[in-house]
Amino acid sequence: MAGNWKMYKTPAETTAFFEKFRPLVEKAEHCEIVICPPFTNLAAAVGAAKGTRISVGSQNVAWAKEGAFTGEISGPMLKAVGVAHAIVGHSERRQYFGETDETVLKRAQAALEFGLTPIVCVGERLEERESGSTEAVLTRQFQKGIAGLTAAQFAKIVIAYEPVWAIGTGKTATPEMAADAHRAIRAQVQAAFGHAAGDAIRILYGGSVKPDNVKTLMAQTEIDGVLVGGASLDPVGFASIVNF
Ligand code: PGA
C-alpha cells in the first residue's frame, strides 16, 4: 500500500502526518506500507518512520550515480538518507517532464543498481482508452521500458498500473477494468520473463483510490496493492486504506 504525496507537504507537516499515522497502522502486518513524499521531506519521513514497518520512497530517481544533472537526485543520495523505494515513470513525469519509456528503463536500472525498489508506473491516457488502444499502450510501455531489465532485476520491481484518466479525477477504473489491465500486463511479463515471474510480480492499481473503494479493488485477485495520491495525504484516510 503506497502513498504518493506528489508536491504536497513541508517537513513539519510530514512529521505531523507520521505522528497520527503511525499508531493507526501499527497492527497492519498484511502488507508493506510505503510513503513517497517530496525529496525535501524524505529525511523527516525516514526519521519519523524509524522503528515502524513503514518504508519511505522517493517520487523519482536519476539514471546516473552523480554528475552534471541539475535538478536530479541520485540513488546513492536517496540510500544515504534511508530511502527504500523510488517511483519511476509516473504519468505526471511522462506528461509534463518529458519522461519516456527509455528514460523509465534507465531510471529503473539505476534504482536497482543502487539498492532501491522501483515502483514502475504504466497506464493509458483517456483518448487511448477510448480508441481501444489500452493494451497496445501497455505493451509498448512494457516492451520499450522494463522488458529491458534482466530477469534478476525484474524480480525486484513493483509495477503500478495507473490509467491517466483516473488520476486525481475522482474517476476510478472499475475493479474489472483494472483487473483486465493487470492481466494484460501480467501476460506481457510471462511472455518476457516466464510464468513464475508473471505469478510473482506485484502489480498495484492507482487512480482515485479512496477509503470507500479500496475494498472492491483489493477484492480482485489481480490487484496486489494500491498506489494512492490525494487520499494518502490524510493520515486517517490513508490508514483506513491500509487497513481496508
Ligand atoms: P490519485 O493519484 O490517487 O490522486 O488519483 C494516484 C497517483 O497519481 O499515484
Coordinates of C-alpha atoms and ligand atoms in Angstrom, one line a residue:
M1 CA 0.0 0.0 0.0
A2 CA 1.9 3.0 -1.3
G3 CA 1.1 6.7 -0.9
N4 CA 2.4 9.2 -3.4
W5 CA 2.3 12.7 -1.9
K6 CA 3.2 14.4 -5.2
M7 CA 4.1 18.1 -4.5
Y8 CA 2.4 18.4 -1.1
K9 CA 3.6 19.0 2.5
T10 CA 6.6 20.5 4.3
P11 CA 8.9 18.6 6.6
A12 CA 6.9 19.8 9.6
E13 CA 3.7 18.6 8.0
T14 CA 5.4 15.3 7.3
T15 CA 6.3 14.8 10.9
A16 CA 2.8 15.7 12.0
F17 CA 1.4 13.2 9.4
F18 CA 3.5 10.4 10.8
E19 CA 2.6 11.2 14.4
K20 CA -1.0 10.5 13.6
F21 CA -0.5 7.7 11.0
R22 CA 2.0 5.5 12.9
P23 CA -0.3 4.3 15.7
L24 CA -3.1 3.7 13.2
V25 CA -1.1 1.2 11.1
E26 CA 0.8 -0.4 14.0
K27 CA -1.1 -3.7 13.6
A28 CA -1.1 -3.8 9.7
E29 CA 1.0 -6.8 9.0
H30 CA -0.8 -8.0 5.9
C31 CA 1.1 -5.6 3.6
E32 CA 4.1 -3.4 3.1
I33 CA 3.4 0.3 3.6
V34 CA 5.4 2.9 1.6
I35 CA 5.1 6.7 1.8
C36 CA 6.6 8.7 -1.1
P37 CA 6.9 12.4 0.0
P38 CA 8.7 15.2 -2.0
F39 CA 12.5 15.0 -1.8
T40 CA 12.7 17.8 0.8
N41 CA 10.7 15.7 3.2
L42 CA 12.5 12.4 2.8
A43 CA 14.8 12.8 5.8
A44 CA 11.9 13.9 8.1
A45 CA 9.9 10.9 6.8
V46 CA 12.7 8.4 7.4
G47 CA 13.2 9.8 10.9
A48 CA 9.5 9.6 11.7
A49 CA 9.2 6.1 10.3
K50 CA 12.1 4.7 12.3
G51 CA 11.2 1.6 14.3
T52 CA 8.0 1.0 12.3
R53 CA 7.2 -1.2 9.3
I54 CA 6.6 1.9 7.2
S55 CA 9.2 2.5 4.4
V56 CA 9.9 5.7 2.6
G57 CA 10.1 6.1 -1.1
S58 CA 11.1 8.9 -3.5
Q59 CA 9.0 10.1 -6.4
N60 CA 11.8 9.8 -8.9
V61 CA 15.5 8.8 -9.2
A62 CA 18.2 9.9 -11.5
W63 CA 19.7 7.4 -14.0
A64 CA 23.2 8.3 -13.1
K65 CA 25.2 7.9 -9.9
E66 CA 26.3 11.6 -9.9
G67 CA 27.3 14.3 -12.3
A68 CA 26.2 17.4 -14.1
F69 CA 22.4 16.7 -14.0
T70 CA 20.9 19.9 -12.5
G71 CA 17.7 19.2 -10.6
E72 CA 18.2 15.4 -10.3
I73 CA 18.7 13.3 -7.2
S74 CA 20.6 10.0 -7.5
G75 CA 20.1 6.5 -6.0
P76 CA 23.1 6.7 -3.6
M77 CA 21.9 10.1 -2.3
L78 CA 18.5 8.6 -1.6
K79 CA 20.0 5.5 0.0
A80 CA 22.1 7.7 2.2
V81 CA 19.0 9.3 3.8
G82 CA 17.3 5.9 4.3
V83 CA 15.0 5.7 1.3
A84 CA 14.0 2.2 0.2
H85 CA 11.7 2.7 -2.9
A86 CA 11.5 5.0 -5.9
I87 CA 8.5 5.7 -8.0
V88 CA 9.6 5.7 -11.7
G89 CA 7.7 6.8 -14.8
H90 CA 4.7 8.3 -13.1
S91 CA 2.3 9.6 -15.7
E92 CA 2.8 13.2 -14.4
R93 CA 6.5 12.8 -15.1
R94 CA 5.7 11.4 -18.6
Q95 CA 3.1 14.1 -19.3
Y96 CA 4.8 17.3 -18.0
F97 CA 8.5 16.5 -17.7
G98 CA 9.4 14.6 -20.9
E99 CA 9.8 11.1 -19.3
T100 CA 9.8 8.4 -21.9
D101 CA 9.8 4.6 -21.9
E102 CA 13.5 4.7 -22.5
T103 CA 14.3 7.0 -19.5
V104 CA 11.9 5.0 -17.4
L105 CA 14.1 1.9 -18.1
K106 CA 17.3 3.8 -17.3
R107 CA 15.9 5.1 -14.0
A108 CA 14.6 1.7 -13.0
Q109 CA 18.0 0.2 -13.8
A110 CA 19.7 2.9 -11.7
A111 CA 17.3 2.4 -8.8
L112 CA 18.1 -1.3 -8.8
E113 CA 21.8 -0.8 -9.1
F114 CA 21.8 1.4 -6.0
G115 CA 19.5 -0.9 -3.9
L116 CA 16.2 0.9 -4.3
T117 CA 13.0 -0.9 -5.2
P118 CA 11.5 0.8 -8.2
I119 CA 7.7 1.2 -8.4
V120 CA 7.4 1.5 -12.2
C121 CA 4.2 3.2 -13.4
V122 CA 2.4 2.4 -16.7
G123 CA -1.1 3.4 -17.9
E124 CA -3.0 4.7 -20.8
R125 CA -4.5 8.2 -21.4
L126 CA -8.2 8.8 -21.9
E127 CA -8.0 9.1 -25.7
E128 CA -6.0 5.9 -25.8
R129 CA -8.7 4.0 -23.8
E130 CA -11.5 5.5 -25.9
S131 CA -9.8 4.5 -29.1
G132 CA -9.4 0.9 -27.9
S133 CA -5.6 1.0 -27.7
T134 CA -5.2 0.4 -23.9
E135 CA -3.5 -3.0 -24.4
A136 CA -1.3 -1.6 -27.2
V137 CA -0.1 1.2 -25.0
L138 CA 0.6 -1.1 -22.1
T139 CA 2.5 -3.4 -24.4
R140 CA 4.6 -0.5 -25.8
Q141 CA 5.3 0.8 -22.3
F142 CA 6.4 -2.6 -21.2
Q143 CA 8.4 -3.6 -24.3
K144 CA 10.3 -0.3 -24.7
G145 CA 10.6 0.1 -20.9
I146 CA 11.0 -2.5 -18.2
A147 CA 11.3 -5.5 -20.6
G148 CA 14.9 -4.2 -20.9
L149 CA 15.7 -5.3 -17.3
T150 CA 17.4 -8.6 -16.7
A151 CA 15.3 -11.4 -15.1
A152 CA 17.1 -11.0 -11.8
Q153 CA 16.4 -7.2 -11.9
F154 CA 12.8 -7.7 -12.9
A155 CA 12.2 -10.0 -9.9
K156 CA 12.8 -7.0 -7.6
I157 CA 10.5 -4.4 -9.1
V158 CA 6.9 -3.4 -8.4
I159 CA 4.6 -2.3 -11.2
A160 CA 1.8 0.3 -10.8
Y161 CA -1.0 0.3 -13.3
E162 CA -2.4 3.9 -13.3
P163 CA -4.8 4.8 -16.0
V164 CA -4.1 8.5 -16.6
W165 CA -7.8 9.4 -16.9
A166 CA -8.3 8.1 -13.3
I167 CA -5.6 10.0 -11.6
G168 CA -6.8 12.9 -9.5
T169 CA -10.1 12.9 -11.4
G170 CA -12.3 11.0 -9.0
K171 CA -12.9 8.6 -11.8
T172 CA -11.7 5.2 -10.6
A173 CA -11.4 2.4 -13.1
T174 CA -13.9 -0.3 -12.2
P175 CA -12.3 -3.2 -10.4
E176 CA -13.0 -5.3 -13.6
M177 CA -11.3 -2.7 -15.8
A178 CA -8.3 -2.6 -13.5
A179 CA -8.1 -6.4 -13.3
D180 CA -8.2 -6.7 -17.2
A181 CA -5.3 -4.3 -17.5
H182 CA -3.4 -6.1 -14.8
R183 CA -4.0 -9.4 -16.6
A184 CA -2.6 -7.8 -19.8
I185 CA 0.5 -6.6 -18.0
R186 CA 1.0 -10.0 -16.4
A187 CA 0.7 -11.7 -19.8
Q188 CA 3.5 -9.4 -21.0
V189 CA 5.6 -10.3 -18.0
Q190 CA 5.0 -14.0 -18.6
A191 CA 5.9 -13.8 -22.2
A192 CA 9.1 -11.9 -21.5
F193 CA 10.3 -13.5 -18.2
G194 CA 8.4 -16.7 -17.8
H195 CA 5.4 -17.9 -15.8
A196 CA 6.9 -17.8 -12.4
A197 CA 7.9 -14.1 -12.9
G198 CA 4.3 -13.4 -14.1
D199 CA 2.9 -15.0 -10.9
A200 CA 5.4 -13.3 -8.6
I201 CA 5.3 -9.7 -10.0
R202 CA 3.3 -7.4 -7.7
I203 CA 1.0 -5.0 -9.7
L204 CA -0.5 -2.1 -7.8
Y205 CA -3.6 -0.2 -9.1
G206 CA -3.5 3.6 -8.9
G207 CA -6.0 6.3 -9.8
S208 CA -8.6 7.8 -7.4
V209 CA -8.2 5.1 -4.8
K210 CA -10.2 6.2 -1.7
P211 CA -11.2 4.6 1.6
D212 CA -14.6 3.8 0.2
N213 CA -13.4 2.0 -3.0
V214 CA -10.3 0.2 -1.8
K215 CA -12.1 -2.9 -0.7
T216 CA -13.7 -3.7 -4.0
L217 CA -10.4 -3.0 -5.8
M218 CA -8.5 -5.3 -3.5
A219 CA -11.1 -8.0 -3.8
Q220 CA -9.7 -8.6 -7.4
T221 CA -7.1 -11.3 -7.2
E222 CA -5.2 -9.5 -9.9
I223 CA -4.7 -6.4 -7.8
D224 CA -1.9 -6.8 -5.3
G225 CA -1.9 -3.4 -3.8
V226 CA -2.6 0.3 -4.5
L227 CA -0.7 3.4 -5.2
V228 CA -2.6 6.3 -3.7
G229 CA -2.2 10.0 -4.5
G230 CA -4.7 12.5 -3.0
A231 CA -6.1 10.2 -0.4
S232 CA -2.7 9.4 1.1
L233 CA -2.3 12.9 2.3
D234 CA -4.6 12.4 5.2
P235 CA -3.3 10.1 7.9
V236 CA -6.7 8.8 9.0
G237 CA -7.9 8.3 5.4
F238 CA -4.7 6.6 4.3
A239 CA -4.6 4.4 7.4
S240 CA -8.1 3.2 6.6
I241 CA -6.9 2.4 3.1
V242 CA -4.0 0.4 4.5
N243 CA -6.3 -1.4 7.0
F244 CA -9.0 -2.0 4.3
Ligands
PGA1 P1 -4.8 9.9 -7.2 O1 -3.3 9.7 -7.7 O2 -5.0 8.8 -6.1 O3 -4.8 11.3 -6.6 O4 -5.7 9.7 -8.3 C1 -2.7 8.5 -7.9 C2 -1.3 8.6 -8.4 O5 -1.0 9.5 -9.2 O6 -0.4 7.9 -8.0

